Amino acid sequence: MGPLFKIKPIIQQNIDSIKNDEIWLPKVLTLNDPYDCAIKPYLREDLEKGDLMDSLEELGLVSQLFGHVNSIKYDDFESVAVMNFDIHEAVCEQFKNIGVCSFLQSPFNIVTWSHYGDQHKGMCLEFEVDDSIEACMQRAFTGYRICPVSYNNLMPELTWSEFLKAPELALALCLATKYKDWAYEDEVRLICYEEEGDRAVNLAEIGFSLRKVYLGSCVEESETVKELREVCDNKGVEVAYLRRKSQSYALCSEADIPVDSSGC
């Protein structure tokens, strides 16, 4: 796997994350697009009680976040249909708490810089991802998955029965599918199925390492930028400057500018 990139504003909180070798894993609930991760399995048909209980056990094995549904007292429901509805609602509600962290596959997309990079006054973090067998197994063991995002015109249909038969695939479909107009981001997601989001994650825990920081093309020197450069220097992280290519809607790093160029 190639490097992954994340564009962020240059603020103290993000500088501290670099200092502490951490990255923030937000909840689905806090994503900036309210239609993101909005695919939910719909309840189209009833299930037999035994089939439901077996499927919920499998769901709990895939994701501990949904393990609580196994503790529901099934005999308290007046019918299997009511039981299915209530458990379906409980699982869908828990979707909001799953941790999802978004990454880009390029640091040079001028539109994503405008959206996430404080009008090109922010920074872009370049992460190297350990894709060795050992690292992949460690991520899987701790409940992390790296999923490229799929972009579609229509929201895929997913029944409650299909969701319970293949919960791992269904969760990836629900959490890594977006509307086609977002395709310019070419996004990859880190998803955690074992613990809720809204927490800092140690980079070593997920097999990530920070290798480079790009400063936006409109960044000006300040005490905050000076601190950022000092922190990166202490961590052995390279700092590069982005510039706008002359007469072009494109970005390049300062080292990429030809000597005879008029500049970015």
XYZ file of N, CA and C in Angstrom:
792
model
N 0.847 -1.202 0.000
C 0.000 0.000 0.000
C 0.873 1.240 0.000
N 0.491 2.235 -0.800
C 1.236 3.486 -0.845
C 0.937 4.341 0.371
N 1.572 5.496 0.461
C 1.331 6.379 1.610
C -0.086 6.929 1.596
N -0.582 7.291 2.769
C -1.887 7.924 2.923
C -1.684 9.326 3.486
N -2.590 10.247 3.136
C -2.414 11.651 3.474
C -3.648 12.182 4.202
N -3.401 13.121 5.105
C -4.500 13.743 5.842
C -4.234 15.241 5.961
N -5.162 16.049 5.464
C -5.025 17.503 5.488
C -5.726 18.049 6.720
N -5.017 18.906 7.456
C -5.542 19.429 8.718
C -5.099 20.881 8.899
N -5.834 21.651 9.707
C -5.366 23.006 10.025
C -4.164 22.963 10.956
N -3.364 24.002 10.915
C -2.205 24.094 11.810
C -2.664 24.743 13.111
N -3.069 23.905 14.047
C -3.500 24.368 15.367
C -2.776 23.552 16.425
N -2.816 24.022 17.653
C -2.044 23.392 18.718
C -2.423 21.927 18.917
N -3.701 21.633 18.838
C -4.163 20.263 19.037
C -3.511 19.303 18.039
N -3.402 19.738 16.778
C -2.815 18.870 15.754
C -1.297 18.782 15.876
N -0.664 19.836 16.345
C 0.778 19.786 16.607
C 1.063 18.827 17.757
N 0.214 18.866 18.785
C 0.376 17.944 19.916
C 0.200 16.494 19.483
N -0.693 16.248 18.538
C -0.880 14.882 18.030
C 0.390 14.375 17.364
N 1.058 15.247 16.605
C 2.328 14.867 15.989
C 3.361 14.567 17.074
N 3.397 15.424 18.068
C 4.350 15.260 19.167
C 4.136 13.938 19.898
N 2.864 13.533 20.038
C 2.521 12.332 20.807
C 2.370 11.082 19.943
N 2.680 11.185 18.646
C 2.541 10.049 17.721
C 1.119 9.499 17.737
N 0.140 10.390 17.616
C -1.256 9.995 17.668
C -2.028 10.545 16.466
N -3.181 9.953 16.257
C -4.130 10.472 15.277
C -5.525 10.355 15.871
N -6.388 11.301 15.519
C -7.733 11.330 16.098
C -8.670 10.463 15.269
N -9.415 9.601 15.961
C -10.385 8.722 15.319
C -11.786 9.200 15.688
N -12.454 9.938 14.806
C -13.780 10.474 15.130
C -14.872 9.412 15.008
N -16.017 9.709 15.616
C -17.191 8.851 15.443
C -17.883 9.179 14.124
N -18.596 8.193 13.595
C -19.427 8.421 12.421
C -20.342 9.622 12.630
N -20.867 9.752 13.835
C -21.817 10.815 14.172
C -21.262 12.203 13.891
N -19.936 12.369 13.956
C -19.333 13.699 13.851
C -18.784 13.998 12.450
N -18.964 13.105 11.476
C -18.463 13.357 10.129
C -19.162 14.565 9.517
N -18.443 15.280 8.629
C -18.971 16.561 8.136
C -20.124 16.410 7.138
N -20.272 15.234 6.543
C -21.373 14.995 5.608
C -22.454 14.169 6.308
N -23.633 14.729 6.580
C -24.680 13.985 7.298
C -25.201 12.778 6.527
N -24.922 12.703 5.217
C -25.341 11.559 4.417
C -24.269 10.472 4.368
N -23.110 10.764 4.972
C -22.030 9.790 5.013
C -22.387 8.665 5.986
N -21.993 7.460 5.652
C -22.277 6.283 6.495
C -23.770 6.164 6.812
N -24.602 6.581 5.861
C -26.047 6.586 6.088
C -26.722 5.313 5.599
N -25.976 4.392 5.016
C -26.562 3.134 4.564
C -26.850 2.268 5.790
N -28.107 1.906 5.958
C -28.505 1.041 7.061
C -29.255 -0.160 6.494
N -29.073 -1.341 7.077
C -29.846 -2.497 6.600
C -31.320 -2.300 6.925
N -32.172 -2.454 5.935
C -33.592 -2.241 6.190
C -34.280 -3.576 6.491
N -35.282 -3.502 7.331
C -35.963 -4.687 7.835
C -37.115 -5.031 6.897
N -36.856 -5.956 5.985
C -37.859 -6.280 4.975
C -38.648 -7.544 5.316
N -37.996 -8.489 6.012
C -38.696 -9.722 6.337
C -38.337 -10.166 7.750
N -39.197 -10.998 8.320
C -38.950 -11.541 9.659
C -37.922 -12.664 9.587
N -37.278 -12.905 10.702
C -36.351 -14.024 10.822
C -36.856 -14.952 11.912
N -36.523 -16.209 11.766
C -36.823 -17.130 12.854
C -35.929 -16.798 14.036
N -36.445 -17.031 15.223
C -35.729 -16.649 16.442
C -34.347 -17.300 16.522
N -34.272 -18.595 16.208
C -32.990 -19.286 16.292
C -31.977 -18.728 15.312
N -32.425 -18.460 14.063
C -31.538 -17.891 13.050
C -31.030 -16.526 13.484
N -31.909 -15.735 14.072
C -31.529 -14.399 14.514
C -30.455 -14.467 15.587
N -30.633 -15.337 16.561
C -29.680 -15.432 17.665
C -28.308 -15.894 17.168
N -28.288 -16.849 16.235
C -27.008 -17.301 15.685
C -26.313 -16.179 14.918
N -27.085 -15.422 14.150
C -26.518 -14.343 13.361
C -25.996 -13.217 14.241
N -26.720 -12.914 15.320
C -26.266 -11.869 16.230
C -24.980 -12.265 16.944
N -24.821 -13.553 17.195
C -23.581 -14.020 17.805
C -22.411 -13.787 16.853
N -22.637 -14.051 15.557
C -21.595 -13.801 14.557
C -21.279 -12.318 14.459
N -22.299 -11.480 14.512
C -22.088 -10.038 14.475
C -21.242 -9.593 15.657
N -21.493 -10.170 16.837
C -20.718 -9.832 18.026
C -19.263 -10.241 17.901
N -19.016 -11.345 17.181
C -17.634 -11.781 16.967
C -16.901 -10.841 16.026
N -17.604 -10.328 15.010
C -17.003 -9.393 14.063
C -16.746 -8.048 14.722
N -17.687 -7.591 15.540
C -17.570 -6.279 16.159
C -18.121 -6.306 17.577
N -17.244 -6.063 18.533
C -17.685 -6.040 19.929
C -18.642 -4.883 20.210
N -18.637 -3.876 19.335
C -19.552 -2.752 19.535
C -21.005 -3.198 19.503
N -21.279 -4.322 18.835
C -22.645 -4.823 18.739
C -22.879 -6.021 19.648
N -21.902 -6.334 20.485
C -22.040 -7.504 21.358
C -23.180 -7.396 22.351
N -23.586 -6.149 22.677
C -24.624 -5.966 23.688
C -25.968 -6.540 23.263
N -26.192 -6.695 21.959
C -27.501 -7.199 21.517
C -27.708 -8.648 21.935
N -26.603 -9.368 22.204
C -26.732 -10.755 22.652
C -27.271 -10.863 24.071
N -27.195 -9.767 24.814
C -27.674 -9.799 26.206
C -29.145 -9.436 26.339
N -29.782 -9.094 25.214
C -31.209 -8.749 25.259
C -32.024 -9.991 25.609
N -33.001 -9.833 26.458
C -33.864 -10.954 26.855
C -34.949 -11.152 25.797
N -34.749 -12.161 24.986
C -35.637 -12.376 23.849
C -37.063 -12.718 24.266
N -37.238 -13.339 25.434
C -38.580 -13.750 25.864
C -39.453 -12.565 26.237
N -38.865 -11.366 26.343
C -39.643 -10.186 26.727
C -40.448 -9.619 25.562
N -40.210 -10.080 24.344
C -40.899 -9.535 23.186
C -42.190 -10.295 22.909
N -43.189 -9.568 22.457
C -44.483 -10.192 22.187
C -44.486 -11.025 20.917
N -43.543 -10.763 20.009
C -43.459 -11.535 18.770
C -42.049 -11.435 18.209
N -41.734 -12.349 17.289
C -40.429 -12.320 16.631
C -40.270 -11.031 15.827
N -41.353 -10.570 15.201
C -41.285 -9.345 14.401
C -40.909 -8.143 15.261
N -41.509 -8.016 16.436
C -41.187 -6.908 17.341
C -39.747 -7.027 17.819
N -39.319 -8.251 18.113
C -37.943 -8.477 18.555
C -36.961 -8.052 17.454
N -37.237 -8.472 16.203
C -36.371 -8.098 15.091
C -36.277 -6.581 14.946
N -37.412 -5.912 15.054
C -37.444 -4.458 14.897
C -36.604 -3.773 15.972
N -36.787 -4.160 17.221
C -36.072 -3.502 18.321
C -34.563 -3.749 18.239
N -34.173 -4.978 17.885
C -32.738 -5.273 17.773
C -32.139 -4.553 16.574
N -32.888 -4.501 15.478
C -32.454 -3.756 14.293
C -32.211 -2.298 14.636
N -33.127 -1.695 15.395
C -32.973 -0.298 15.796
C -31.756 -0.105 16.686
N -31.508 -1.058 17.586
C -30.358 -0.951 18.496
C -29.042 -1.029 17.725
N -28.971 -1.915 16.724
C -27.758 -2.052 15.926
C -27.530 -0.800 15.077
N -28.586 -0.302 14.435
C -28.456 0.895 13.598
C -28.029 2.112 14.425
N -28.520 2.202 15.649
C -28.147 3.317 16.526
C -26.662 3.265 16.858
N -26.135 2.056 17.014
C -24.729 1.900 17.377
C -23.792 2.280 16.236
N -24.307 2.314 15.000
C -23.495 2.747 13.867
C -22.848 4.102 14.130
N -23.578 4.975 14.799
C -23.123 6.348 15.006
C -21.831 6.426 15.815
N -21.534 5.375 16.576
C -20.388 5.414 17.478
C -19.133 4.764 16.918
N -19.249 4.147 15.742
C -18.077 3.503 15.149
C -17.037 4.559 14.779
N -15.770 4.232 14.994
C -14.687 5.159 14.676
C -14.265 5.051 13.215
N -14.249 6.170 12.517
C -13.867 6.214 11.096
C -12.917 7.383 10.871
N -11.720 7.097 10.351
C -10.748 8.154 10.059
C -10.478 8.168 8.555
N -10.592 9.333 7.938
C -10.483 9.463 6.483
C -9.088 9.920 6.064
N -8.617 9.345 4.963
C -7.323 9.706 4.393
C -7.468 9.920 2.891
N -6.535 10.661 2.323
C -6.469 10.882 0.883
C -5.296 10.088 0.318
N -5.303 9.928 -1.006
C -4.204 9.212 -1.651
C -3.239 10.144 -2.374
N -3.437 11.467 -2.199
C -2.521 12.439 -2.801
C -2.497 13.705 -1.954
N -1.335 14.344 -1.819
C -1.260 15.608 -1.085
C -1.462 16.823 -1.987
N -1.733 16.618 -3.285
C -1.724 17.719 -4.248
C -3.097 18.080 -4.798
N -4.159 17.549 -4.217
C -5.501 17.857 -4.712
C -5.922 19.236 -4.218
N -6.023 20.183 -5.131
C -6.266 21.579 -4.759
C -7.638 21.778 -4.111
N -8.619 20.948 -4.475
C -9.961 21.082 -3.910
C -10.000 20.603 -2.457
N -9.355 19.470 -2.177
C -9.349 18.980 -0.797
C -8.584 19.936 0.122
N -7.569 20.596 -0.417
C -6.869 21.609 0.382
C -7.822 22.755 0.729
N -8.655 23.141 -0.198
C -9.601 24.226 0.061
C -10.652 23.816 1.084
N -11.045 22.542 1.059
C -12.074 22.050 1.985
C -11.549 21.831 3.393
N -10.365 21.239 3.516
C -9.887 20.779 4.815
C -8.637 21.500 5.314
N -7.983 22.267 4.449
C -6.677 22.825 4.798
C -6.686 24.281 5.146
N -7.777 24.787 5.732
C -7.827 26.171 6.194
C -7.426 27.132 5.073
N -8.068 26.958 3.902
C -7.797 27.799 2.727
C -6.313 27.785 2.348
N -5.755 26.594 2.361
C -4.351 26.360 1.998
C -3.374 26.927 3.029
N -3.878 27.232 4.222
C -3.002 27.694 5.303
C -2.717 26.580 6.299
N -3.145 25.347 5.975
C -2.970 24.215 6.870
C -1.781 23.357 6.489
N -1.862 22.094 6.865
C -0.767 21.151 6.596
C -1.353 19.821 6.152
N -0.531 19.038 5.484
C -0.914 17.704 5.065
C 0.094 16.715 5.639
N -0.403 15.724 6.351
C 0.445 14.709 6.970
C 0.555 13.498 6.046
N 1.752 13.050 5.801
C 1.973 11.850 4.984
C 2.329 10.687 5.902
N 1.507 9.642 5.853
C 1.709 8.459 6.681
C 2.163 7.279 5.837
N 3.185 6.618 6.307
C 3.576 5.337 5.726
C 2.793 4.249 6.452
N 2.215 3.329 5.690
C 1.401 2.262 6.271
C 2.145 0.941 6.155
N 2.366 0.305 7.276
C 3.016 -1.002 7.299
C 2.027 -2.043 6.777
N 2.322 -2.626 5.616
C 1.414 -3.621 5.044
C 2.008 -5.029 5.112
N 2.924 -5.237 6.048
C 3.454 -6.583 6.257
C 2.350 -7.482 6.811
N 2.544 -8.780 6.700
C 1.547 -9.729 7.200
C 1.323 -9.529 8.689
N 2.410 -9.309 9.411
C 2.300 -9.138 10.860
C 1.470 -7.899 11.208
N 1.719 -6.790 10.492
C 0.985 -5.551 10.775
C -0.485 -5.702 10.413
N -0.772 -6.343 9.290
C -2.167 -6.547 8.880
C -2.902 -7.424 9.882
N -2.229 -8.450 10.372
C -2.845 -9.335 11.371
C -3.092 -8.590 12.670
N -2.152 -7.716 13.056
C -2.320 -6.941 14.279
C -3.504 -6.000 14.160
N -3.663 -5.336 13.006
C -4.817 -4.456 12.807
C -6.118 -5.251 12.881
N -6.136 -6.397 12.221
C -7.349 -7.212 12.230
C -7.673 -7.698 13.646
N -6.653 -8.072 14.389
C -6.852 -8.582 15.750
C -7.424 -7.509 16.664
N -7.011 -6.267 16.452
C -7.495 -5.176 17.306
C -8.727 -4.486 16.726
N -9.257 -5.015 15.619
C -10.527 -4.524 15.102
C -10.427 -3.408 14.086
N -9.255 -3.164 13.517
C -9.089 -2.096 12.528
C -9.112 -2.664 11.113
N -9.724 -1.923 10.199
C -9.746 -2.282 8.793
C -9.395 -1.039 7.968
N -8.633 -1.217 6.907
C -8.346 -0.140 5.959
C -9.147 -0.420 4.701
N -10.067 0.477 4.361
C -10.997 0.242 3.251
C -10.986 1.421 2.281
N -10.711 1.183 0.997
C -10.925 2.240 -0.006
C -12.416 2.548 -0.094
N -12.750 3.805 -0.288
C -14.147 4.215 -0.382
C -14.655 3.968 -1.805
N -15.885 3.453 -1.905
C -16.561 3.293 -3.187
C -17.548 4.434 -3.366
N -17.684 4.902 -4.606
C -18.560 6.042 -4.884
C -19.682 5.592 -5.822
N -20.911 5.948 -5.443
C -22.075 5.472 -6.191
C -23.104 6.570 -6.396
N -23.916 6.394 -7.436
C -25.027 7.296 -7.720
C -26.169 7.109 -6.731
N -26.448 5.828 -6.433
C -27.549 5.480 -5.542
C -27.012 4.729 -4.334
N -27.728 4.843 -3.231
C -27.334 4.099 -2.038
C -27.633 2.617 -2.254
N -26.657 1.737 -2.038
C -26.898 0.297 -2.211
C -27.974 -0.194 -1.241
N -28.740 -1.172 -1.686
C -29.755 -1.764 -0.824
C -29.147 -2.921 -0.040
N -29.509 -2.994 1.210
C -28.970 -4.020 2.094
C -30.072 -4.440 3.053
N -30.477 -5.702 2.995
C -31.530 -6.167 3.897
C -30.929 -6.574 5.232
N -31.776 -6.612 6.228
C -31.373 -7.045 7.568
C -30.847 -8.475 7.536
N -31.466 -9.336 6.755
C -31.009 -10.726 6.634
C -29.611 -10.786 6.027
N -29.375 -10.016 4.965
C -28.066 -9.990 4.321
C -27.001 -9.453 5.266
N -27.378 -8.442 6.029
C -26.444 -7.851 6.990
C -25.997 -8.881 8.019
N -26.937 -9.664 8.527
C -26.609 -10.638 9.559
C -25.875 -11.865 9.012
N -26.070 -12.174 7.733
C -25.391 -13.322 7.139
C -23.913 -13.028 6.883
N -23.579 -11.796 6.538
C -22.184 -11.425 6.246
C -21.887 -10.071 6.876
N -21.833 -9.986 8.204
C -21.721 -8.676 8.875
C -20.446 -7.917 8.560
N -19.317 -8.607 8.359
C -18.067 -7.890 8.101
C -18.126 -7.176 6.753
N -18.615 -7.882 5.723
C -18.761 -7.263 4.403
C -19.807 -6.159 4.431
N -20.888 -6.401 5.180
C -21.965 -5.417 5.248
C -21.511 -4.146 5.947
N -20.726 -4.276 6.998
C -20.218 -3.096 7.700
C -19.310 -2.273 6.788
N -18.469 -2.963 6.004
C -17.596 -2.249 5.064
C -18.422 -1.502 4.024
N -19.516 -2.123 3.564
C -20.397 -1.465 2.595
C -21.038 -0.224 3.208
N -21.498 -0.344 4.435
C -22.176 0.773 5.097
C -21.229 1.935 5.392
N -19.988 1.619 5.738
C -19.077 2.631 6.248
C -18.079 3.144 5.204
N -18.022 2.517 4.053
C -17.046 2.933 3.032
C -17.705 3.104 1.670
N -18.922 3.647 1.659
C -19.620 3.981 0.417
C -20.100 5.420 0.512
N -19.806 6.221 -0.522
C -20.218 7.629 -0.514
C -20.847 7.999 -1.862
N -21.525 9.122 -1.855
C -22.139 9.643 -3.071
C -21.056 9.994 -4.090
N -21.345 9.793 -5.368
C -20.346 9.897 -6.441
C -19.685 11.272 -6.522
N -20.362 12.330 -6.098
C -19.780 13.669 -6.192
C -18.560 13.850 -5.289
N -18.350 12.913 -4.352
C -17.176 12.963 -3.483
C -15.979 12.226 -4.092
N -16.131 11.680 -5.281
C -15.100 10.804 -5.840
C -13.759 11.508 -6.038
N -13.772 12.834 -6.186
C -12.515 13.561 -6.391
C -11.556 13.391 -5.213
N -12.089 13.013 -4.030
C -11.227 12.865 -2.859
C -10.375 11.597 -2.916
N -10.859 10.573 -3.638
C -10.119 9.310 -3.729
C -9.742 8.845 -2.311
N -10.756 8.665 -1.494
C -10.579 8.478 -0.052
C -10.325 7.024 0.335
N -9.539 6.858 1.389
C -9.324 5.566 2.038
C -9.671 5.751 3.516
N -10.295 4.737 4.118
C -10.750 4.894 5.499
C -10.128 3.859 6.434
N -9.794 4.327 7.609
C -9.430 3.444 8.710
C -10.661 3.324 9.597
N -11.171 2.114 9.751
C -12.392 1.869 10.509
C -12.065 0.962 11.685
N -12.595 1.281 12.852
C -12.401 0.447 14.030
C -13.728 -0.169 14.446
N -13.786 -1.504 14.462
C -15.006 -2.216 14.803
C -15.063 -2.631 16.278
N -13.990 -2.431 17.010
C -13.936 -2.973 18.370
C -14.201 -1.932 19.459
N -13.845 -0.688 19.217
C -14.047 0.364 20.209
C -14.703 1.563 19.549
N -15.401 2.353 20.349
C -16.058 3.539 19.821
C -15.032 4.595 19.426
N -15.448 5.507 18.552
C -14.586 6.581 18.105
C -14.541 7.737 19.079
N -14.098 8.893 18.580
C -13.851 10.085 19.392
C -12.764 9.832 20.432
N -11.614 9.394 19.938
C -10.472 9.123 20.817
C -9.190 9.182 19.987
N -8.088 9.398 20.681
C -6.775 9.410 20.036
C -6.261 7.980 19.922
N -5.630 7.670 18.794
C -5.084 6.340 18.540
C -3.582 6.470 18.328
N -2.820 5.625 18.990
C -1.367 5.626 18.809
C -1.026 5.076 17.434
N -0.139 5.755 16.701
C 0.186 5.350 15.339
C 0.781 3.949 15.279
N 1.621 3.610 16.242
C 2.243 2.282 16.235
C 1.196 1.184 16.381
N 0.110 1.483 17.097
C -0.951 0.506 17.310
C -1.597 0.072 16.002
N -1.645 0.968 15.012
C -2.312 0.663 13.740
C -1.310 0.478 12.597
N -0.021 0.464 12.923
C 0.990 0.244 11.890
C 1.208 1.435 10.979
N 0.969 2.648 11.486
C 1.196 3.885 10.733
C 2.432 4.588 11.287
N 3.109 5.351 10.439
C 4.205 6.197 10.898
C 4.196 7.480 10.074
N 4.397 8.609 10.749
C 4.414 9.903 10.072
C 5.772 10.125 9.431
N 5.790 10.371 8.126
C 7.041 10.496 7.390
C 7.300 11.911 6.891
N 6.241 12.689 6.617
C 6.439 13.989 5.998
C 5.256 14.888 6.304
N 5.527 16.183 6.392
C 4.472 17.176 6.578
C 4.603 18.221 5.477
N 3.525 18.427 4.730
C 3.492 19.453 3.694
C 2.797 20.693 4.253
N 3.405 21.846 4.089
C 2.783 23.104 4.498
C 2.045 23.695 3.303
N 0.825 24.146 3.526
C -0.005 24.666 2.449
C 0.617 25.835 1.717
N 0.153 26.076 0.514
C 0.760 27.093 -0.342
C 0.551 28.511 0.162
N -0.368 28.711 1.106
C -0.610 30.052 1.655
C -0.164 30.180 3.118
N 0.620 29.218 3.580
C 1.110 29.274 4.966
C 2.130 30.397 5.103
N 1.964 31.196 6.137
C 2.929 32.243 6.473
C 3.619 31.903 7.780
N 4.834 32.374 7.933
C 5.586 32.095 9.150
C 4.883 32.707 10.371
N 4.868 31.953 11.443
C 4.270 32.400 12.709
C 4.891 31.563 13.822
N 4.580 31.901 15.056
C 5.092 31.120 16.183
C 4.553 29.692 16.146
N 3.303 29.546 15.709
C 2.702 28.207 15.631
C 3.392 27.363 14.571
N 3.670 27.963 13.402
C 4.364 27.237 12.336
C 5.793 26.910 12.769
N 6.423 27.837 13.481
C 7.769 27.587 13.988
C 7.770 26.399 14.935
N 6.771 26.331 15.825
C 6.675 25.197 16.747
C 6.458 23.896 15.978
N 5.612 23.946 14.949
C 5.365 22.758 14.134
C 6.659 22.260 13.520
N 7.442 23.168 12.941
C 8.691 22.760 12.302
C 9.672 22.190 13.325
N 9.692 22.757 14.529
C 10.578 22.254 15.591
C 10.168 20.854 16.029
N 8.866 20.637 16.176
C 8.370 19.312 16.572
C 8.730 18.286 15.504
N 8.530 18.636 14.238
C 8.865 17.722 13.144
C 10.357 17.427 13.107
N 11.167 18.446 13.327
C 12.618 18.263 13.337
C 13.025 17.304 14.445
N 12.424 17.448 15.623
C 12.738 16.565 16.748
C 12.291 15.127 16.499
N 11.243 14.952 15.696
C 10.723 13.616 15.403
C 11.371 13.007 14.157
N 12.226 13.768 13.482
C 12.837 13.277 12.254
C 11.858 13.229 11.097
N 10.865 14.122 11.124
C 9.842 14.182 10.079
C 10.182 15.312 9.107
N 10.254 15.000 7.836
C 10.572 16.000 6.819
C 9.434 17.000 6.665
N 9.772 18.269 6.464
C 8.783 19.310 6.193
C 9.005 19.835 4.787
N 7.951 19.835 3.978
C 8.017 20.337 2.606
C 7.032 21.478 2.437
N 7.332 22.369 1.515
C 6.455 23.510 1.242
C 5.748 23.309 -0.089
N 4.456 23.537 -0.100
C 3.699 23.481 -1.347
C 3.626 24.860 -1.984
N 3.589 24.867 -3.302
C 3.434 26.105 -4.053
C 2.434 25.856 -5.177
N 1.810 26.912 -5.654
C 0.927 26.789 -6.814
C 1.773 26.874 -8.072
N 1.563 25.943 -8.972
C 2.290 25.974 -10.229
C 1.861 27.183 -11.046
N 2.832 27.823 -11.650
C 2.553 29.019 -12.416
C 1.593 28.723 -13.562
N 0.556 29.566 -13.692
C -0.422 29.453 -14.777
C -1.103 28.079 -14.811
N -1.319 27.513 -13.618
C -1.932 26.182 -13.586
C -2.729 26.010 -12.295
N -3.848 25.279 -12.373
C -4.605 24.917 -11.174
C -4.008 23.641 -10.585
N -2.803 23.758 -10.072
C -2.121 22.575 -9.547
C -1.138 22.986 -8.465
N -0.806 22.033 -7.617
C 0.151 22.246 -6.533
C 1.373 21.371 -6.748
N 2.503 21.837 -6.239
C 3.706 21.025 -6.265
C 4.516 21.356 -5.025
N 5.383 20.420 -4.631
C 6.263 20.699 -3.504
C 7.432 21.532 -3.991
N 8.038 22.279 -3.097
C 9.084 23.223 -3.475
C 10.253 22.532 -4.166
N 10.561 21.311 -3.715
C 11.684 20.581 -4.298
C 11.413 20.176 -5.741
N 10.114 20.149 -6.140
C 9.759 19.715 -7.491
C 9.810 20.861 -8.504
N 10.047 22.088 -8.057
C 10.027 23.227 -8.964
C 11.320 23.268 -9.770
N 11.241 23.262 -11.100
C 12.460 23.344 -11.914
C 13.206 24.652 -11.632
N 14.529 24.617 -11.775
C 15.358 25.788 -11.498
C 14.981 26.959 -12.366
N 14.615 26.688 -13.638
C 14.294 27.779 -14.548
C 12.825 28.139 -14.554
N 12.069 27.599 -13.573
C 10.634 27.888 -13.510
C 10.404 29.261 -12.927
N 9.292 29.841 -13.274
C 8.912 31.141 -12.699
C 8.329 30.987 -11.316
N 8.262 29.760 -10.830
C 7.776 29.526 -9.466
C 6.367 29.000 -9.462
N 5.921 28.624 -8.266
C 4.588 28.074 -8.100
C 3.613 29.155 -7.668
